[in-house]
Tab-separated table of N, CA and C and ligand atoms in Angstrom:
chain	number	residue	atom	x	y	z
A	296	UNK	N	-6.706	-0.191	13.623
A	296	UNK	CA	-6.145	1.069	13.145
A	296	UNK	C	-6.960	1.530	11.939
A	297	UNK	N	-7.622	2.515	11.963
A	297	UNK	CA	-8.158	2.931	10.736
A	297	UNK	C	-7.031	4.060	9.722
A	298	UNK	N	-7.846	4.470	8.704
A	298	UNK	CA	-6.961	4.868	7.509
A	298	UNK	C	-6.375	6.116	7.944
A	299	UNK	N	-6.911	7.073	8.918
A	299	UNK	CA	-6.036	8.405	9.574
A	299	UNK	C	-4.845	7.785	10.497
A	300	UNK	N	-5.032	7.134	11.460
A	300	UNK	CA	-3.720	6.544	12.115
A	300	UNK	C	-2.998	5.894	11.744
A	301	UNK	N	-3.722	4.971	10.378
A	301	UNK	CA	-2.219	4.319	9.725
A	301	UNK	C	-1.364	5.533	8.847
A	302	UNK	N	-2.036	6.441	8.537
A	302	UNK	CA	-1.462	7.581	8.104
A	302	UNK	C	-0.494	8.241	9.041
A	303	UNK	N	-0.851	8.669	10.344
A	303	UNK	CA	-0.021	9.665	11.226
A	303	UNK	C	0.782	8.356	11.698
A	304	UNK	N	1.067	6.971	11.865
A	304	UNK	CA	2.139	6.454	12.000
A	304	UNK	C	2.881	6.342	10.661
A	305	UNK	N	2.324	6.028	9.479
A	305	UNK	CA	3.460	6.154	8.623
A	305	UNK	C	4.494	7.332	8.441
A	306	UNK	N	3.740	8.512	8.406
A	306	UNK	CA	4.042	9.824	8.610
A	306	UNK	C	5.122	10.046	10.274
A	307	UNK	N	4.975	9.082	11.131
A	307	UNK	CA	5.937	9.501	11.965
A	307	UNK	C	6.893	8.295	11.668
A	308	UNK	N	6.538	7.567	11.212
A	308	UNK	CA	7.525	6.312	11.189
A	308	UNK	C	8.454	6.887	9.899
A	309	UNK	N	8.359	7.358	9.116
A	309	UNK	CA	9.395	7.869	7.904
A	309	UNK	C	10.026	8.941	8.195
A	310	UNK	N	9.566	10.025	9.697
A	310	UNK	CA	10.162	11.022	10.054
A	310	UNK	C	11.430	10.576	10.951
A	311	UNK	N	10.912	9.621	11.730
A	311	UNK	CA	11.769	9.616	12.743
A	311	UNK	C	13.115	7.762	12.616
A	312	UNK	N	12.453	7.195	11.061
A	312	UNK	CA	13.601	5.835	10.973
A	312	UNK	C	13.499	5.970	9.284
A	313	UNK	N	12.654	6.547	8.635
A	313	UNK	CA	12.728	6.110	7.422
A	313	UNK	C	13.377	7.383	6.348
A	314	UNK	N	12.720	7.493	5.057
A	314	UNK	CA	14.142	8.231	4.247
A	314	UNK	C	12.903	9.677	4.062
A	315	UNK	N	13.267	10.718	4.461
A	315	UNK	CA	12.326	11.539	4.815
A	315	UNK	C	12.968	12.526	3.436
A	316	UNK	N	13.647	12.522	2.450
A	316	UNK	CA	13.963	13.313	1.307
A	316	UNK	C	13.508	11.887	0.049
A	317	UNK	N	12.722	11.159	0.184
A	317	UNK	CA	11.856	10.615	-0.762
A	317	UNK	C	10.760	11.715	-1.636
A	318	UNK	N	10.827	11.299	-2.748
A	318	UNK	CA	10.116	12.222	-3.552
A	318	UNK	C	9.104	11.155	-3.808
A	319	UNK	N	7.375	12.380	-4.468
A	319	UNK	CA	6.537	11.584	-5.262
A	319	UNK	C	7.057	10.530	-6.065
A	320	UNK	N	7.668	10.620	-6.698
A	320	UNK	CA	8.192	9.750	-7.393
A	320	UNK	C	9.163	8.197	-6.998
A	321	UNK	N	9.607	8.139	-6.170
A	321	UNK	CA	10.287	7.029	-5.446
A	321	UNK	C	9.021	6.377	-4.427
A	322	UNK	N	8.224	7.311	-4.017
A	322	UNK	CA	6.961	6.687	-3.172
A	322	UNK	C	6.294	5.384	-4.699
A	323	UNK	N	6.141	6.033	-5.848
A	323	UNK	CA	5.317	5.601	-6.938
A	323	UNK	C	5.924	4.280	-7.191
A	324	UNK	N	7.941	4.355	-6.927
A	324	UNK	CA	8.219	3.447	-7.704
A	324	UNK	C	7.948	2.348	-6.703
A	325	UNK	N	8.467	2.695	-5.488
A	325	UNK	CA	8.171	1.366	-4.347
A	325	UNK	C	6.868	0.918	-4.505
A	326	UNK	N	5.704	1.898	-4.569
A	326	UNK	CA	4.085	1.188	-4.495
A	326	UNK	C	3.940	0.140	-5.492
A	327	UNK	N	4.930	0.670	-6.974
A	327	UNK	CA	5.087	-0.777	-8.372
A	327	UNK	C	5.609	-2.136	-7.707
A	328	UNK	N	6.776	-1.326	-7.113
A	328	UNK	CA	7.300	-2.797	-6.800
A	328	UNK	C	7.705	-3.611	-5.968
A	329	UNK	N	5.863	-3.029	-4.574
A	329	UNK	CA	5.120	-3.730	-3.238
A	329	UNK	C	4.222	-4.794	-4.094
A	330	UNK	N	3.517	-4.291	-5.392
A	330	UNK	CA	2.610	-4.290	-5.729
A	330	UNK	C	3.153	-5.730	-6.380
A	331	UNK	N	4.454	-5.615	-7.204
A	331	UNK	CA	5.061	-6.604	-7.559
A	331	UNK	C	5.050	-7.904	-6.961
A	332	UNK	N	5.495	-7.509	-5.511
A	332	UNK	CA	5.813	-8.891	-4.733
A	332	UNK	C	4.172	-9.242	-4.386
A	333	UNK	N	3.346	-8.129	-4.411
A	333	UNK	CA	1.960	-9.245	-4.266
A	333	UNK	C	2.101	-10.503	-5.305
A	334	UNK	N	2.077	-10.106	-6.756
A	334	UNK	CA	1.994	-10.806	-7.534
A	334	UNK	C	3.310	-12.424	-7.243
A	335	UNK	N	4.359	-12.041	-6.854
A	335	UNK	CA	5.255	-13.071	-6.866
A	335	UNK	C	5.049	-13.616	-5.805
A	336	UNK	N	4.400	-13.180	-4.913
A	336	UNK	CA	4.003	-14.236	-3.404
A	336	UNK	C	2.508	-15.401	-4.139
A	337	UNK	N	1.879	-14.566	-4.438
A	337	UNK	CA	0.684	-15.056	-4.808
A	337	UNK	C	1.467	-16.329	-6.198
A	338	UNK	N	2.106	-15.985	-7.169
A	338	UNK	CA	2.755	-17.067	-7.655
A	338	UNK	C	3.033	-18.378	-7.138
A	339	UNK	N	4.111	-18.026	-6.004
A	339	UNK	CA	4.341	-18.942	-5.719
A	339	UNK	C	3.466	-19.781	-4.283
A	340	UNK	N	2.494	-19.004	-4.189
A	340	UNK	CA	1.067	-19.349	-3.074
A	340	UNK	C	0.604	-20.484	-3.936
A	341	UNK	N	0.489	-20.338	-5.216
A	341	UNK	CA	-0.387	-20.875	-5.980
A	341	UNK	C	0.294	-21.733	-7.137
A	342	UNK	N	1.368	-22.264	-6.586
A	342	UNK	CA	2.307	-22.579	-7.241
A	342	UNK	C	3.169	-22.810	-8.964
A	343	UNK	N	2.670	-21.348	-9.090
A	343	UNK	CA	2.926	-21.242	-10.862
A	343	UNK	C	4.910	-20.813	-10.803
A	344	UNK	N	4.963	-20.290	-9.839
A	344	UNK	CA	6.457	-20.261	-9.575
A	344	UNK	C	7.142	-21.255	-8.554
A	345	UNK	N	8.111	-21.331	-8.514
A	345	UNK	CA	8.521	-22.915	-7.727
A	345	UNK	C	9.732	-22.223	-6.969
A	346	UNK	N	9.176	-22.430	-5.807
A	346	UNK	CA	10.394	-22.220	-4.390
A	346	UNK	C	10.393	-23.066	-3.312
A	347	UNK	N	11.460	-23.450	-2.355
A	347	UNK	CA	12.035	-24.666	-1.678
A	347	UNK	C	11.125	-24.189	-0.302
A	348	UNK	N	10.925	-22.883	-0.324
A	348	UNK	CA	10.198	-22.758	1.171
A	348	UNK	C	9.202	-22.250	0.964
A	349	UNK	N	7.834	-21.972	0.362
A	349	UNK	CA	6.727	-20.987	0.318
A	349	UNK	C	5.804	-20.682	1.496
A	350	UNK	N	6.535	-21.505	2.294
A	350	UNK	CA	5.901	-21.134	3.527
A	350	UNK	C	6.533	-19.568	4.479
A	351	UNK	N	7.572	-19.415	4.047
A	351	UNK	CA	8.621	-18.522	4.375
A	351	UNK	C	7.866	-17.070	3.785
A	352	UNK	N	7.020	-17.056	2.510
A	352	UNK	CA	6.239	-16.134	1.999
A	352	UNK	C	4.943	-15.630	2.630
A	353	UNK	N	4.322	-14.164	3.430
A	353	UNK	CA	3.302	-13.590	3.794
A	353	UNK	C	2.705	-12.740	2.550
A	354	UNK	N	1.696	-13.258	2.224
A	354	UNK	CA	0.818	-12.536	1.613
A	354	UNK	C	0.265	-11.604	2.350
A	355	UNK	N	-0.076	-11.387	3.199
A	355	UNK	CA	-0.791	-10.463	4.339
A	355	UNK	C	0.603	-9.363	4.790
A	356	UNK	N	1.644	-9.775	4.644
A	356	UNK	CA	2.656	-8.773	4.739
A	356	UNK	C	2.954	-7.955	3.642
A	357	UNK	N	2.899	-8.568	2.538
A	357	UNK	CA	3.027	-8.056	1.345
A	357	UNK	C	1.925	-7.459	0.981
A	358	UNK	N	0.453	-7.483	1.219
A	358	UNK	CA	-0.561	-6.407	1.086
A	358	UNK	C	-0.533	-5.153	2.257
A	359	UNK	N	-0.005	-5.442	3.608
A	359	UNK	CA	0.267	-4.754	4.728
A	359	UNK	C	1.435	-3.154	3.850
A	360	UNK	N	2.455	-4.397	3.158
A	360	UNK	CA	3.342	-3.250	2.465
A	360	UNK	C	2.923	-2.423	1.872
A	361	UNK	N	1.625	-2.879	0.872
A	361	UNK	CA	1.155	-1.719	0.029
A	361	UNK	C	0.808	-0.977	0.490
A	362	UNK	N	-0.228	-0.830	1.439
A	362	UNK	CA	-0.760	-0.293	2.513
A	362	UNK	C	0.442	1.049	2.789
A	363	UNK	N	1.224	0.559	3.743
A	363	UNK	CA	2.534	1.521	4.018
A	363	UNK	C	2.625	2.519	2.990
A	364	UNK	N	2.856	2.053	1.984
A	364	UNK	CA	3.456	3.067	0.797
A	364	UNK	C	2.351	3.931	0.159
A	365	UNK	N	1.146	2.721	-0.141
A	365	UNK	CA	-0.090	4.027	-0.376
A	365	UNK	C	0.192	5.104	0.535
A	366	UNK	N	-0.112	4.866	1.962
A	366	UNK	CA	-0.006	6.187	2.921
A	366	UNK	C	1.092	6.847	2.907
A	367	UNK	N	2.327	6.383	2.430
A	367	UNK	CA	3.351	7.589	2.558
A	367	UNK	C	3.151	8.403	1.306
A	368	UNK	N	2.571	8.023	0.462
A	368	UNK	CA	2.421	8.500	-0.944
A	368	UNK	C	1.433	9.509	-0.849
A	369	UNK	N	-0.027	9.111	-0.023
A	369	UNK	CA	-1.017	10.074	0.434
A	369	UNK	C	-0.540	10.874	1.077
A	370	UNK	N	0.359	10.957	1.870
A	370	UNK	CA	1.261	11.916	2.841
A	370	UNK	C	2.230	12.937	2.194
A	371	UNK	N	2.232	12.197	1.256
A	371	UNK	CA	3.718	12.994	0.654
A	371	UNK	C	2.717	14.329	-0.249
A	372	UNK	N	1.095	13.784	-0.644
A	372	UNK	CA	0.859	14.939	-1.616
A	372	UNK	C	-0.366	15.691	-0.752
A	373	UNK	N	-0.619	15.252	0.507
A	373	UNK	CA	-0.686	15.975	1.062
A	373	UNK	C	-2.255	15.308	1.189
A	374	UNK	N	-2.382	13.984	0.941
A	374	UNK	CA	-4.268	13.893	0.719
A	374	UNK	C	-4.948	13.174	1.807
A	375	UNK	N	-6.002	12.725	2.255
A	375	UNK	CA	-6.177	12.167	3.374
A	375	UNK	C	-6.718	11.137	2.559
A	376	UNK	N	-6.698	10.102	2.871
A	376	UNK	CA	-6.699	8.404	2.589
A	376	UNK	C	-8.623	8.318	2.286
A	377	UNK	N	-9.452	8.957	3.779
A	377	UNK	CA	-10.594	8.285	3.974
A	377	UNK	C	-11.150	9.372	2.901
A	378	UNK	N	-10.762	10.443	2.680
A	378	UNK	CA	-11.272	11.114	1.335
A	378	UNK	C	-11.001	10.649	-0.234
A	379	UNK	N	-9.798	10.283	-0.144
A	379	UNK	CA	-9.215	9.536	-1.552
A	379	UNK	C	-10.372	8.308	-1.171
A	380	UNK	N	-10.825	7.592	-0.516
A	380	UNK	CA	-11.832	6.151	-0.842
A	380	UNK	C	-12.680	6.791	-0.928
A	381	UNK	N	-13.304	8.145	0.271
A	381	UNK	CA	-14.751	8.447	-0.228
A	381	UNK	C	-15.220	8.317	-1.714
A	382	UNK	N	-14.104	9.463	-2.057
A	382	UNK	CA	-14.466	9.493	-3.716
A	382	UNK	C	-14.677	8.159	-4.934
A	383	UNK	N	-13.648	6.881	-4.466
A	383	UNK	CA	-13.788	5.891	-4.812
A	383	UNK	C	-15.559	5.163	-4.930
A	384	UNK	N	-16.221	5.169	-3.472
A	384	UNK	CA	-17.069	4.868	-3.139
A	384	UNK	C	-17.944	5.937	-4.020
A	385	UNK	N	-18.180	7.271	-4.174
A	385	UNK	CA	-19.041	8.044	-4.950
A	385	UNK	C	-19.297	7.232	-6.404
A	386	UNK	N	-17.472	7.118	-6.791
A	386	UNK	CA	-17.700	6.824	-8.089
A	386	UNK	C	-18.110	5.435	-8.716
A	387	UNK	N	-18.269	4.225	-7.672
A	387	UNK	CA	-18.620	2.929	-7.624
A	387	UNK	C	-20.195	3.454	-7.763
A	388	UNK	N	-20.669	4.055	-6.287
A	388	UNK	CA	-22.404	4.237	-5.777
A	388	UNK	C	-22.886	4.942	-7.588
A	389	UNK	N	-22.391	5.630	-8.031
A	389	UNK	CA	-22.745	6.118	-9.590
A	389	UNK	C	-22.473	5.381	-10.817
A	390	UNK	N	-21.790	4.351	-10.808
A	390	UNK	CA	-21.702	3.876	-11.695
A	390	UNK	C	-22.633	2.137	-11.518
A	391	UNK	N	-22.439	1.537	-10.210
A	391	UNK	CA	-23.146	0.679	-10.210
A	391	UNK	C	-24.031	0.426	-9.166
A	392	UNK	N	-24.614	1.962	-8.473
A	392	UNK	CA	-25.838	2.145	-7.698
A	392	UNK	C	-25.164	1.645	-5.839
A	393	UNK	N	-25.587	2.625	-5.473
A	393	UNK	CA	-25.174	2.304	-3.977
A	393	UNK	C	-25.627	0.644	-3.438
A	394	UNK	N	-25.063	0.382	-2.369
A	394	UNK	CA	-25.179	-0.985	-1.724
A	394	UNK	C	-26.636	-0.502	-0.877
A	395	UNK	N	-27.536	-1.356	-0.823
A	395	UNK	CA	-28.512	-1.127	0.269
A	395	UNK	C	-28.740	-1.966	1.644
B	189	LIG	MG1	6.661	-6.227	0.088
């Protein structure tokens, strides 16, 4: 799935099961605190936090989440994903010279 179709499924998946009167702002707070459970999976991956099952924990689900919410967030202001990285990539290739 590249970054336009994970877009037009998030975009139909929030139309047709998810909360479709979400504002910029509730997209922002969930992306904090997807972003969160990276950090508390990875804790206890790496065992600085202590739990009875850590096997029960996906890191790959919990980056999958961010994922989700970036795109509903890109959706919500209207931006396309592979343009929001282009620009990323401009501003990397200028600051520390394109990859060859
Ligand atoms: Mg999560």
């Amino acid at each position: 799935m590249d970054l336009k179709e994970l877009q037009e499924f998030v975009d139909k998946w929030i139309k047709t099961i998810g909360e479709t009167d979400w504002t910029r702002w509730n997209y922002f707070s969930r992306l904090v605190e997807e972003v969160g459970e990276v950090g508390e999976v990875l804790s206890i991956k790496e065992g600085h936090k202590k739990h009875k099952k850590p096997e029960d924990f996906d890191l790959e689900v919990e980056l999958g989440d961010i994922l989700f919410v970036t795109s509903a967030l890109a959706n919500k202001l209207g931006y396309d994903l592979n343009k929001c990285f282009e620009k990323v990539k401009k501003k990397l290739d200028s600051e520390f010279g394109e990859l060859s």
